[in-house]
């Protein structure tokens, strides 16, 4: 009996999918999450858990090295597909499953590994597909992967699964880059030394979070310098920019972009998109905090709102979710006193929207999302024209020249420095900046006039 072949066929029937969303790929990510849930395909949180890597969104050359890092960290047999638009997701997932179940993968997966170099996404139509076996070759079309400089190292983070209501969530992976730090063979980081805030010389460890961390803003990279479990310094990388011909779209602010260009947009469409964005942010925070069941409920409601479900169909479930999450003592205890920023300090930093109105810690911010969702619920069918000067976008007052997420990202170092590492993920999730606002072609064109 071919036990290896049987095992691989079973795995290919229900692959574990690692979803790597890039800036401009929010619509693709949402379509992928919905389809994975409908198919009951597990979504992997780390490369080690994954069989299939799905890249969601446009091709961003700056993010190819960290994508290669994800790809190299996945165990064989493995496959990679790329969906640039939401319409390509289903075909990409089907192609990935076919690759994993192909006879070539089945019989060559037991071969000893070889360093065949990296692979850059090619231009092969609607989506790119690749399967790599133990010998590093590409199947099933027989084309060899493109070479890559052996010195390229990407950054990525991961977090593990959390059962029930247990803890702050995981942290990112480690990378060998950063001043004051040496590197062991294999790229493992070693701690350097530096003075802490009291002037003592203590070990320092450089830890990047992102750009492809589960339940994390797409493409965002935050570089931390740790002494013990305390964040001493924070640097945020500039967001990756799309190539000239890439169509990076800021999904969550589309109604505001269209209204700003003179197109008539009903208020109901805008508040529906805003409520769905808050549910998307809430789902990330709940997943990071270790409450996966409620995270799934938030995402189901998000998808229902985006699909145009009427108010009467979603109101009871939204009320149940907001009441259950808002009254959770455990969640409030986990998030209380973390990432505090007063309303005045937020306004001084140029931050508006829910983060400024909340005027407090992580607990205050997710409760503000809940309050905003309840406020928007009766307005889902409002036919009045949208006035962008009156209605805030999901992250604050909309301006293409100064997108609200830019101020949220700029606020991160101030909130993360001095915090414990376990709290860093919760702080970022409670702000949930949208890098799409900074790299979308539509936003850039408006900003340039």
Tab-separated table of C-alpha atoms in Angstrom:
chain	number	residue	atom	x	y	z
A	1	UNK	CA	0.000	0.000	0.000
A	2	UNK	CA	1.271	3.436	-0.972
A	3	UNK	CA	0.867	5.105	2.418
A	4	UNK	CA	2.805	8.198	1.353
A	5	UNK	CA	0.593	8.695	-1.678
A	6	UNK	CA	-2.537	8.169	0.390
A	7	UNK	CA	-1.396	10.710	2.976
A	8	UNK	CA	-0.612	13.286	0.306
A	9	UNK	CA	-3.959	12.764	-1.432
A	10	UNK	CA	-5.794	13.312	1.845
A	11	UNK	CA	-3.784	16.477	2.533
A	12	UNK	CA	-4.438	17.792	-0.977
A	13	UNK	CA	-8.179	17.301	-0.538
A	14	UNK	CA	-8.204	19.801	2.351
A	15	UNK	CA	-4.988	21.836	2.201
A	16	UNK	CA	-3.837	24.205	4.911
A	17	UNK	CA	-3.651	27.599	3.241
A	18	UNK	CA	-1.247	30.368	4.265
A	19	UNK	CA	-2.790	33.641	3.092
A	20	UNK	CA	-0.230	36.355	2.323
A	21	UNK	CA	-2.086	39.598	1.587
A	22	UNK	CA	-0.158	42.508	0.100
A	23	UNK	CA	-1.144	46.211	0.179
A	24	UNK	CA	-3.921	46.763	-2.315
A	25	UNK	CA	-5.175	43.204	-1.906
A	26	UNK	CA	-7.920	43.663	0.712
A	27	UNK	CA	-10.695	42.600	-1.657
A	28	UNK	CA	-8.710	39.513	-2.628
A	29	UNK	CA	-8.054	38.653	1.019
A	30	UNK	CA	-11.737	38.990	1.897
A	31	UNK	CA	-12.761	36.762	-0.997
A	32	UNK	CA	-10.157	34.179	-0.001
A	33	UNK	CA	-11.186	34.152	3.675
A	34	UNK	CA	-14.829	33.717	2.721
A	35	UNK	CA	-14.128	30.886	0.281
A	36	UNK	CA	-11.788	29.070	2.673
A	37	UNK	CA	-14.473	29.203	5.343
A	38	UNK	CA	-17.128	27.908	2.937
A	39	UNK	CA	-14.881	25.028	1.875
A	40	UNK	CA	-13.794	24.325	5.448
A	41	UNK	CA	-10.142	24.543	4.435
A	42	UNK	CA	-7.930	25.340	7.434
A	43	UNK	CA	-6.163	28.700	7.320
A	44	UNK	CA	-2.552	28.297	8.433
A	45	UNK	CA	-1.004	30.884	10.745
A	46	UNK	CA	2.652	29.930	10.143
A	47	UNK	CA	4.612	28.563	7.178
A	48	UNK	CA	5.261	25.342	9.088
A	49	UNK	CA	1.514	24.639	9.166
A	50	UNK	CA	0.905	25.325	5.481
A	51	UNK	CA	0.639	23.216	2.337
A	52	UNK	CA	-0.500	26.003	0.018
A	53	UNK	CA	0.667	29.624	-0.130
A	54	UNK	CA	-1.890	32.039	-1.582
A	55	UNK	CA	-0.550	35.497	-2.417
A	56	UNK	CA	-3.478	37.928	-2.440
A	57	UNK	CA	-3.220	41.204	-4.309
A	58	UNK	CA	-1.037	42.956	-6.892
A	59	UNK	CA	2.589	42.147	-7.519
A	60	UNK	CA	4.768	44.350	-5.304
A	61	UNK	CA	8.469	43.865	-6.126
A	62	UNK	CA	9.581	45.096	-2.683
A	63	UNK	CA	7.722	42.231	-1.020
A	64	UNK	CA	9.170	39.435	-3.145
A	65	UNK	CA	12.047	38.698	-0.711
A	66	UNK	CA	9.777	38.157	2.334
A	67	UNK	CA	7.449	36.074	0.185
A	68	UNK	CA	10.420	33.927	-0.738
A	69	UNK	CA	11.191	33.575	2.955
A	70	UNK	CA	7.660	32.295	3.589
A	71	UNK	CA	7.993	29.918	0.662
A	72	UNK	CA	11.314	28.513	1.838
A	73	UNK	CA	9.953	27.996	5.352
A	74	UNK	CA	7.053	25.847	4.131
A	75	UNK	CA	7.618	22.089	4.285
A	76	UNK	CA	7.365	20.011	1.134
A	77	UNK	CA	5.172	19.055	-0.615
A	78	UNK	CA	3.968	22.583	-1.140
A	79	UNK	CA	2.381	24.777	-3.765
A	80	UNK	CA	2.082	28.496	-4.361
A	81	UNK	CA	-0.575	30.427	-6.253
A	82	UNK	CA	-1.185	34.127	-6.817
A	83	UNK	CA	-4.598	35.784	-7.160
A	84	UNK	CA	-4.362	39.430	-8.149
A	85	UNK	CA	-8.109	40.099	-8.103
A	86	UNK	CA	-11.034	38.702	-6.130
A	87	UNK	CA	-12.374	36.984	-9.265
A	88	UNK	CA	-9.190	34.889	-9.501
A	89	UNK	CA	-9.330	33.434	-5.977
A	90	UNK	CA	-11.446	30.365	-6.713
A	91	UNK	CA	-9.395	29.352	-9.746
A	92	UNK	CA	-6.168	29.922	-7.820
A	93	UNK	CA	-7.260	27.702	-4.914
A	94	UNK	CA	-8.413	24.983	-7.310
A	95	UNK	CA	-5.096	25.154	-9.134
A	96	UNK	CA	-3.193	24.924	-5.857
A	97	UNK	CA	-5.107	21.859	-4.748
A	98	UNK	CA	-4.532	20.232	-8.132
A	99	UNK	CA	-0.803	20.858	-7.832
A	100	UNK	CA	-0.673	19.320	-4.356
A	101	UNK	CA	-2.547	16.248	-5.537
A	102	UNK	CA	-0.579	15.759	-8.748
A	103	UNK	CA	1.383	12.500	-9.227
A	104	UNK	CA	4.601	14.462	-9.684
A	105	UNK	CA	4.315	15.981	-6.232
A	106	UNK	CA	3.241	12.695	-4.701
A	107	UNK	CA	6.208	10.674	-5.891
A	108	UNK	CA	8.902	13.313	-5.667
A	109	UNK	CA	8.034	14.775	-2.260
A	110	UNK	CA	10.179	12.185	-0.494
A	111	UNK	CA	13.316	13.224	-2.393
A	112	UNK	CA	16.082	14.865	-0.317
A	113	UNK	CA	15.910	18.676	-0.354
A	114	UNK	CA	18.218	20.723	-2.512
A	115	UNK	CA	18.903	24.442	-2.564
A	116	UNK	CA	17.292	25.389	-5.831
A	117	UNK	CA	17.116	29.105	-5.152
A	118	UNK	CA	14.068	31.316	-4.853
A	119	UNK	CA	11.212	31.974	-7.195
A	120	UNK	CA	9.920	35.297	-8.367
A	121	UNK	CA	6.303	35.499	-9.414
A	122	UNK	CA	6.093	35.212	-13.200
A	123	UNK	CA	3.575	36.649	-15.594
A	124	UNK	CA	1.565	33.601	-16.566
A	125	UNK	CA	-1.974	34.976	-16.844
A	126	UNK	CA	-4.663	35.265	-14.231
A	127	UNK	CA	-2.693	33.627	-11.455
A	128	UNK	CA	0.762	32.142	-11.048
A	129	UNK	CA	1.085	28.615	-9.761
A	130	UNK	CA	4.064	26.694	-8.543
A	131	UNK	CA	4.572	23.440	-6.744
A	132	UNK	CA	7.926	22.567	-5.272
A	133	UNK	CA	9.022	19.126	-4.214
A	134	UNK	CA	11.923	17.823	-2.250
A	135	UNK	CA	14.320	18.280	-5.132
A	136	UNK	CA	13.326	21.934	-5.585
A	137	UNK	CA	11.899	21.572	-9.083
A	138	UNK	CA	8.754	23.195	-10.362
A	139	UNK	CA	5.695	21.220	-11.406
A	140	UNK	CA	3.593	20.423	-13.273
A	141	UNK	CA	4.587	22.617	-16.222
A	142	UNK	CA	8.270	21.740	-15.924
A	143	UNK	CA	9.560	25.309	-15.850
A	144	UNK	CA	12.462	25.879	-13.524
A	145	UNK	CA	12.058	28.584	-10.862
A	146	UNK	CA	13.898	31.829	-11.318
A	147	UNK	CA	17.115	32.191	-9.399
A	148	UNK	CA	17.534	34.466	-6.422
A	149	UNK	CA	20.469	36.017	-4.706
A	150	UNK	CA	21.432	33.754	-1.826
A	151	UNK	CA	21.813	36.825	0.387
A	152	UNK	CA	18.132	37.802	0.096
A	153	UNK	CA	16.372	37.409	3.418
A	154	UNK	CA	12.758	38.426	3.925
A	155	UNK	CA	11.052	39.231	7.172
A	156	UNK	CA	7.970	37.516	8.422
A	157	UNK	CA	6.150	36.966	11.624
A	158	UNK	CA	3.777	34.305	12.792
A	159	UNK	CA	1.587	33.425	15.695
A	160	UNK	CA	0.231	30.164	16.897
A	161	UNK	CA	-3.309	29.041	17.564
A	162	UNK	CA	-4.859	30.030	20.851
A	163	UNK	CA	-7.617	28.045	22.430
A	164	UNK	CA	-10.391	29.870	24.202
A	165	UNK	CA	-9.660	33.132	25.932
A	166	UNK	CA	-6.037	32.510	26.753
A	167	UNK	CA	-3.449	35.238	26.448
A	168	UNK	CA	-2.351	38.066	24.277
A	169	UNK	CA	-1.570	36.134	21.122
A	170	UNK	CA	1.732	35.289	19.524
A	171	UNK	CA	4.546	37.380	18.188
A	172	UNK	CA	6.467	37.632	14.964
A	173	UNK	CA	9.366	35.623	13.660
A	174	UNK	CA	12.952	36.778	13.982
A	175	UNK	CA	15.294	38.111	11.366
A	176	UNK	CA	19.025	38.502	11.215
A	177	UNK	CA	18.980	42.137	10.146
A	178	UNK	CA	19.414	45.097	12.463
A	179	UNK	CA	22.271	46.971	14.056
A	180	UNK	CA	23.864	45.692	17.231
A	181	UNK	CA	23.005	42.082	16.515
A	182	UNK	CA	25.048	39.168	15.253
A	183	UNK	CA	23.761	36.218	13.326
A	184	UNK	CA	24.279	32.500	13.770
A	185	UNK	CA	24.500	30.038	10.855
A	186	UNK	CA	21.073	29.547	9.338
A	187	UNK	CA	20.001	33.149	9.972
A	188	UNK	CA	19.095	32.741	13.640
A	189	UNK	CA	19.499	36.020	15.542
A	190	UNK	CA	21.698	36.467	18.591
A	191	UNK	CA	21.247	39.222	21.131
A	192	UNK	CA	23.576	42.209	21.087
A	193	UNK	CA	23.967	44.639	23.955
A	194	UNK	CA	22.775	48.165	24.580
A	195	UNK	CA	21.923	50.539	27.393
A	196	UNK	CA	18.383	50.426	28.709
A	197	UNK	CA	16.460	53.452	29.955
A	198	UNK	CA	18.274	53.214	33.317
A	199	UNK	CA	21.706	53.162	31.672
A	200	UNK	CA	22.314	49.460	32.316
A	201	UNK	CA	23.937	47.344	29.606
A	202	UNK	CA	21.478	44.591	28.741
A	203	UNK	CA	21.036	42.172	25.858
A	204	UNK	CA	19.102	43.531	22.888
A	205	UNK	CA	17.198	41.478	20.369
A	206	UNK	CA	15.921	42.836	17.061
A	207	UNK	CA	12.497	41.413	16.198
A	208	UNK	CA	10.556	42.359	13.041
A	209	UNK	CA	6.780	41.983	13.055
A	210	UNK	CA	5.374	41.584	9.538
A	211	UNK	CA	4.973	42.028	6.680
A	212	UNK	CA	3.058	38.722	6.403
A	213	UNK	CA	1.948	38.104	9.940
A	214	UNK	CA	-1.461	36.515	10.486
A	215	UNK	CA	-4.151	38.974	11.608
A	216	UNK	CA	-1.855	41.887	10.784
A	217	UNK	CA	-2.123	44.942	8.474
A	218	UNK	CA	-1.120	43.836	4.981
A	219	UNK	CA	2.525	44.519	4.186
A	220	UNK	CA	3.248	46.490	7.364
A	221	UNK	CA	6.677	45.878	8.925
A	222	UNK	CA	7.381	47.078	12.469
A	223	UNK	CA	10.930	46.509	13.732
A	224	UNK	CA	11.325	46.210	17.488
A	225	UNK	CA	14.423	46.332	19.664
A	226	UNK	CA	13.757	44.284	22.803
A	227	UNK	CA	15.503	44.089	26.136
A	228	UNK	CA	13.961	41.174	27.910
A	229	UNK	CA	10.287	41.346	26.932
A	230	UNK	CA	10.161	45.153	26.885
A	231	UNK	CA	10.175	47.152	23.644
A	232	UNK	CA	12.984	49.738	23.746
A	233	UNK	CA	12.838	51.101	20.207
A	234	UNK	CA	10.431	50.911	17.287
A	235	UNK	CA	11.022	51.578	13.601
A	236	UNK	CA	8.308	51.296	10.962
A	237	UNK	CA	9.260	50.542	7.358
A	238	UNK	CA	7.807	52.580	4.527
A	239	UNK	CA	4.925	50.667	2.920
A	240	UNK	CA	5.743	48.707	-0.205
A	241	UNK	CA	4.712	50.455	-3.396
A	242	UNK	CA	3.068	48.717	-6.358
A	243	UNK	CA	4.715	48.591	-9.750
A	244	UNK	CA	3.518	51.140	-12.293
A	245	UNK	CA	1.048	48.786	-13.956
A	246	UNK	CA	-0.297	47.284	-10.723
A	247	UNK	CA	-3.859	48.043	-9.693
A	248	UNK	CA	-3.600	48.530	-5.930
A	249	UNK	CA	-7.012	49.532	-4.621
A	250	UNK	CA	-7.910	50.948	-1.210
A	251	UNK	CA	-10.958	48.745	-0.707
A	252	UNK	CA	-12.337	50.147	2.544
A	253	UNK	CA	-12.434	53.785	1.401
A	254	UNK	CA	-13.811	53.222	-2.104
A	255	UNK	CA	-17.140	55.022	-1.377
A	256	UNK	CA	-15.221	58.074	-0.150
A	257	UNK	CA	-12.871	58.023	-3.148
A	258	UNK	CA	-15.803	57.839	-5.551
A	259	UNK	CA	-17.721	60.576	-3.766
A	260	UNK	CA	-14.636	62.815	-3.724
A	261	UNK	CA	-14.354	62.396	-7.501
A	262	UNK	CA	-17.938	63.643	-7.970
A	263	UNK	CA	-19.765	60.325	-8.267
A	264	UNK	CA	-23.063	60.165	-6.350
A	265	UNK	CA	-22.697	57.615	-3.553
A	266	UNK	CA	-25.499	56.875	-1.058
A	267	UNK	CA	-24.741	57.230	2.637
A	268	UNK	CA	-26.039	53.698	3.180
A	269	UNK	CA	-23.257	52.252	1.030
A	270	UNK	CA	-20.592	54.179	2.937
A	271	UNK	CA	-21.804	53.298	6.435
A	272	UNK	CA	-22.208	49.658	5.386
A	273	UNK	CA	-18.581	49.613	4.235
A	274	UNK	CA	-17.507	51.367	7.445
A	275	UNK	CA	-19.352	48.896	9.683
A	276	UNK	CA	-17.842	45.990	7.735
A	277	UNK	CA	-14.374	47.527	8.170
A	278	UNK	CA	-14.884	47.765	11.935
A	279	UNK	CA	-15.973	44.116	12.008
A	280	UNK	CA	-12.872	43.177	10.027
A	281	UNK	CA	-10.687	45.045	12.541
A	282	UNK	CA	-12.589	43.496	15.436
A	283	UNK	CA	-12.056	40.018	13.983
A	284	UNK	CA	-8.306	40.590	13.872
A	285	UNK	CA	-8.177	41.838	17.449
A	286	UNK	CA	-10.292	38.941	18.750
A	287	UNK	CA	-8.066	36.444	16.927
A	288	UNK	CA	-4.923	38.011	18.391
A	289	UNK	CA	-6.480	38.067	21.863
A	290	UNK	CA	-7.271	34.355	21.608
A	291	UNK	CA	-11.048	34.361	21.023
A	292	UNK	CA	-11.295	32.639	17.623
A	293	UNK	CA	-14.987	31.731	17.838
A	294	UNK	CA	-16.075	35.362	18.125
A	295	UNK	CA	-13.513	36.351	15.491
A	296	UNK	CA	-15.252	34.010	13.046
A	297	UNK	CA	-18.653	35.472	13.949
A	298	UNK	CA	-17.368	38.987	13.338
A	299	UNK	CA	-16.012	37.961	9.930
A	300	UNK	CA	-19.243	36.246	8.916
A	301	UNK	CA	-21.166	39.416	9.722
A	302	UNK	CA	-18.557	41.446	7.828
A	303	UNK	CA	-19.083	39.297	4.746
A	304	UNK	CA	-22.863	39.512	5.060
A	305	UNK	CA	-22.712	43.304	5.163
A	306	UNK	CA	-20.414	43.421	2.147
A	307	UNK	CA	-22.735	41.121	0.199
A	308	UNK	CA	-25.629	43.542	0.761
A	309	UNK	CA	-27.589	41.664	3.425
A	310	UNK	CA	-30.571	43.750	4.604
A	311	UNK	CA	-30.591	45.321	8.039
A	312	UNK	CA	-33.289	43.002	9.395
A	313	UNK	CA	-31.152	39.970	8.513
A	314	UNK	CA	-28.029	41.100	10.357
A	315	UNK	CA	-29.379	43.246	13.203
A	316	UNK	CA	-30.044	40.450	15.732
A	317	UNK	CA	-26.656	38.831	15.171
A	318	UNK	CA	-24.837	42.158	15.322
A	319	UNK	CA	-26.583	43.002	18.566
A	320	UNK	CA	-25.609	39.632	20.034
A	321	UNK	CA	-21.961	40.044	18.971
A	322	UNK	CA	-21.581	43.610	20.225
A	323	UNK	CA	-23.218	42.741	23.541
A	324	UNK	CA	-21.147	39.599	24.083
A	325	UNK	CA	-17.808	41.184	23.152
A	326	UNK	CA	-18.525	44.506	24.826
A	327	UNK	CA	-19.449	42.856	28.133
A	328	UNK	CA	-16.610	40.327	28.202
A	329	UNK	CA	-14.703	40.826	31.445
A	330	UNK	CA	-11.903	38.537	30.336
A	331	UNK	CA	-11.248	40.448	27.116
A	332	UNK	CA	-11.358	43.752	28.989
A	333	UNK	CA	-8.927	42.404	31.581
A	334	UNK	CA	-6.523	41.260	28.835
A	335	UNK	CA	-6.540	44.625	27.081
A	336	UNK	CA	-6.953	47.150	29.898
A	337	UNK	CA	-4.193	49.747	30.292
A	338	UNK	CA	-2.433	48.766	27.039
A	339	UNK	CA	-1.562	51.351	24.377
A	340	UNK	CA	-3.128	54.315	26.142
A	341	UNK	CA	-3.550	57.491	24.086
A	342	UNK	CA	-5.851	60.293	25.193
A	343	UNK	CA	-8.233	61.999	22.806
A	344	UNK	CA	-6.152	65.178	22.996
A	345	UNK	CA	-2.879	63.368	22.265
A	346	UNK	CA	-4.550	61.541	19.381
A	347	UNK	CA	-5.757	64.801	17.828
A	348	UNK	CA	-2.317	66.368	18.294
A	349	UNK	CA	-0.872	63.412	16.362
A	350	UNK	CA	-3.364	63.945	13.549
A	351	UNK	CA	-5.404	60.855	14.449
A	352	UNK	CA	-9.172	60.993	14.063
A	353	UNK	CA	-12.011	58.521	13.852
A	354	UNK	CA	-12.596	55.754	16.392
A	355	UNK	CA	-9.094	55.904	17.879
A	356	UNK	CA	-9.497	59.583	18.761
A	357	UNK	CA	-13.093	59.279	19.966
A	358	UNK	CA	-12.205	56.333	22.195
A	359	UNK	CA	-9.542	58.333	24.021
A	360	UNK	CA	-8.016	55.502	26.006
A	361	UNK	CA	-6.552	52.009	25.830
A	362	UNK	CA	-7.125	48.941	23.659
A	363	UNK	CA	-10.335	48.190	25.557
A	364	UNK	CA	-11.697	51.658	24.817
A	365	UNK	CA	-10.870	51.349	21.134
A	366	UNK	CA	-12.600	48.039	20.463
A	367	UNK	CA	-15.634	49.220	22.443
A	368	UNK	CA	-15.696	52.325	20.249
A	369	UNK	CA	-15.866	50.059	17.180
A	370	UNK	CA	-18.841	48.302	18.729
A	371	UNK	CA	-20.572	51.613	19.461
A	372	UNK	CA	-19.950	52.822	15.896
A	373	UNK	CA	-21.361	49.601	14.445
A	374	UNK	CA	-24.544	49.981	16.504
A	375	UNK	CA	-24.799	53.620	15.396
A	376	UNK	CA	-24.432	52.714	11.706
A	377	UNK	CA	-26.845	49.780	11.740
A	378	UNK	CA	-30.086	51.825	11.265
A	379	UNK	CA	-28.506	53.709	8.337
A	380	UNK	CA	-27.595	50.803	6.068
A	381	UNK	CA	-30.288	51.743	3.526
A	382	UNK	CA	-29.966	55.536	3.760
A	383	UNK	CA	-30.273	56.893	0.161
A	384	UNK	CA	-28.978	60.409	0.944
A	385	UNK	CA	-25.823	61.431	-0.958
A	386	UNK	CA	-22.526	60.916	0.845
A	387	UNK	CA	-20.709	64.050	1.992
A	388	UNK	CA	-17.080	63.121	2.670
A	389	UNK	CA	-16.710	66.167	4.913
A	390	UNK	CA	-19.455	64.875	7.208
A	391	UNK	CA	-19.076	61.093	7.216
A	392	UNK	CA	-15.760	59.701	8.425
A	393	UNK	CA	-14.070	56.855	6.603
A	394	UNK	CA	-13.409	53.745	8.758
A	395	UNK	CA	-10.140	55.136	10.195
A	396	UNK	CA	-11.073	58.807	10.394
A	397	UNK	CA	-11.930	61.909	8.324
A	398	UNK	CA	-11.033	61.158	4.740
A	399	UNK	CA	-8.345	63.073	2.894
A	400	UNK	CA	-6.405	61.670	-0.049
A	401	UNK	CA	-3.584	64.131	0.687
A	402	UNK	CA	-3.325	62.868	4.277
A	403	UNK	CA	-4.920	59.419	4.620
A	404	UNK	CA	-5.988	58.670	8.208
A	405	UNK	CA	-3.932	55.473	8.331
A	406	UNK	CA	-0.731	57.492	7.890
A	407	UNK	CA	-1.289	59.120	11.300
A	408	UNK	CA	-2.168	55.752	12.857
A	409	UNK	CA	1.083	54.223	11.606
A	410	UNK	CA	3.069	57.246	12.807
A	411	UNK	CA	1.511	56.789	16.264
A	412	UNK	CA	2.727	53.194	16.628
A	413	UNK	CA	6.282	53.900	17.897
A	414	UNK	CA	4.950	56.162	20.649
A	415	UNK	CA	2.498	53.498	21.867
A	416	UNK	CA	4.801	50.494	21.510
A	417	UNK	CA	7.972	51.835	23.128
A	418	UNK	CA	8.066	50.701	26.743
A	419	UNK	CA	5.322	48.116	26.218
A	420	UNK	CA	5.750	44.401	26.720
A	421	UNK	CA	6.134	42.320	23.580
A	422	UNK	CA	2.958	40.367	24.367
A	423	UNK	CA	0.999	43.629	24.232
A	424	UNK	CA	2.452	44.885	20.929
A	425	UNK	CA	0.174	42.768	18.742
A	426	UNK	CA	-2.906	43.960	20.629
A	427	UNK	CA	-1.914	47.613	20.284
A	428	UNK	CA	-1.460	47.293	16.515
A	429	UNK	CA	-4.711	45.343	16.169
A	430	UNK	CA	-6.625	47.997	18.131
A	431	UNK	CA	-5.456	50.724	15.730
A	432	UNK	CA	-5.496	48.480	12.629
A	433	UNK	CA	-4.049	50.980	10.130
A	434	UNK	CA	-4.788	50.225	6.503
A	435	UNK	CA	-1.613	50.373	4.349
A	436	UNK	CA	-3.859	50.259	1.267
A	437	UNK	CA	-4.683	53.915	1.909
A	438	UNK	CA	-1.022	54.821	1.446
A	439	UNK	CA	-0.274	52.834	-1.711
A	440	UNK	CA	-3.570	52.757	-3.611
A	441	UNK	CA	-3.214	54.119	-7.123
A	442	UNK	CA	-6.489	56.044	-6.784
A	443	UNK	CA	-5.361	57.726	-3.565
A	444	UNK	CA	-1.930	58.598	-4.969
A	445	UNK	CA	-3.450	60.074	-8.138
A	446	UNK	CA	-5.873	62.246	-6.130
A	447	UNK	CA	-3.101	63.362	-3.766
A	448	UNK	CA	-0.925	64.389	-6.691
A	449	UNK	CA	-3.801	66.389	-8.168
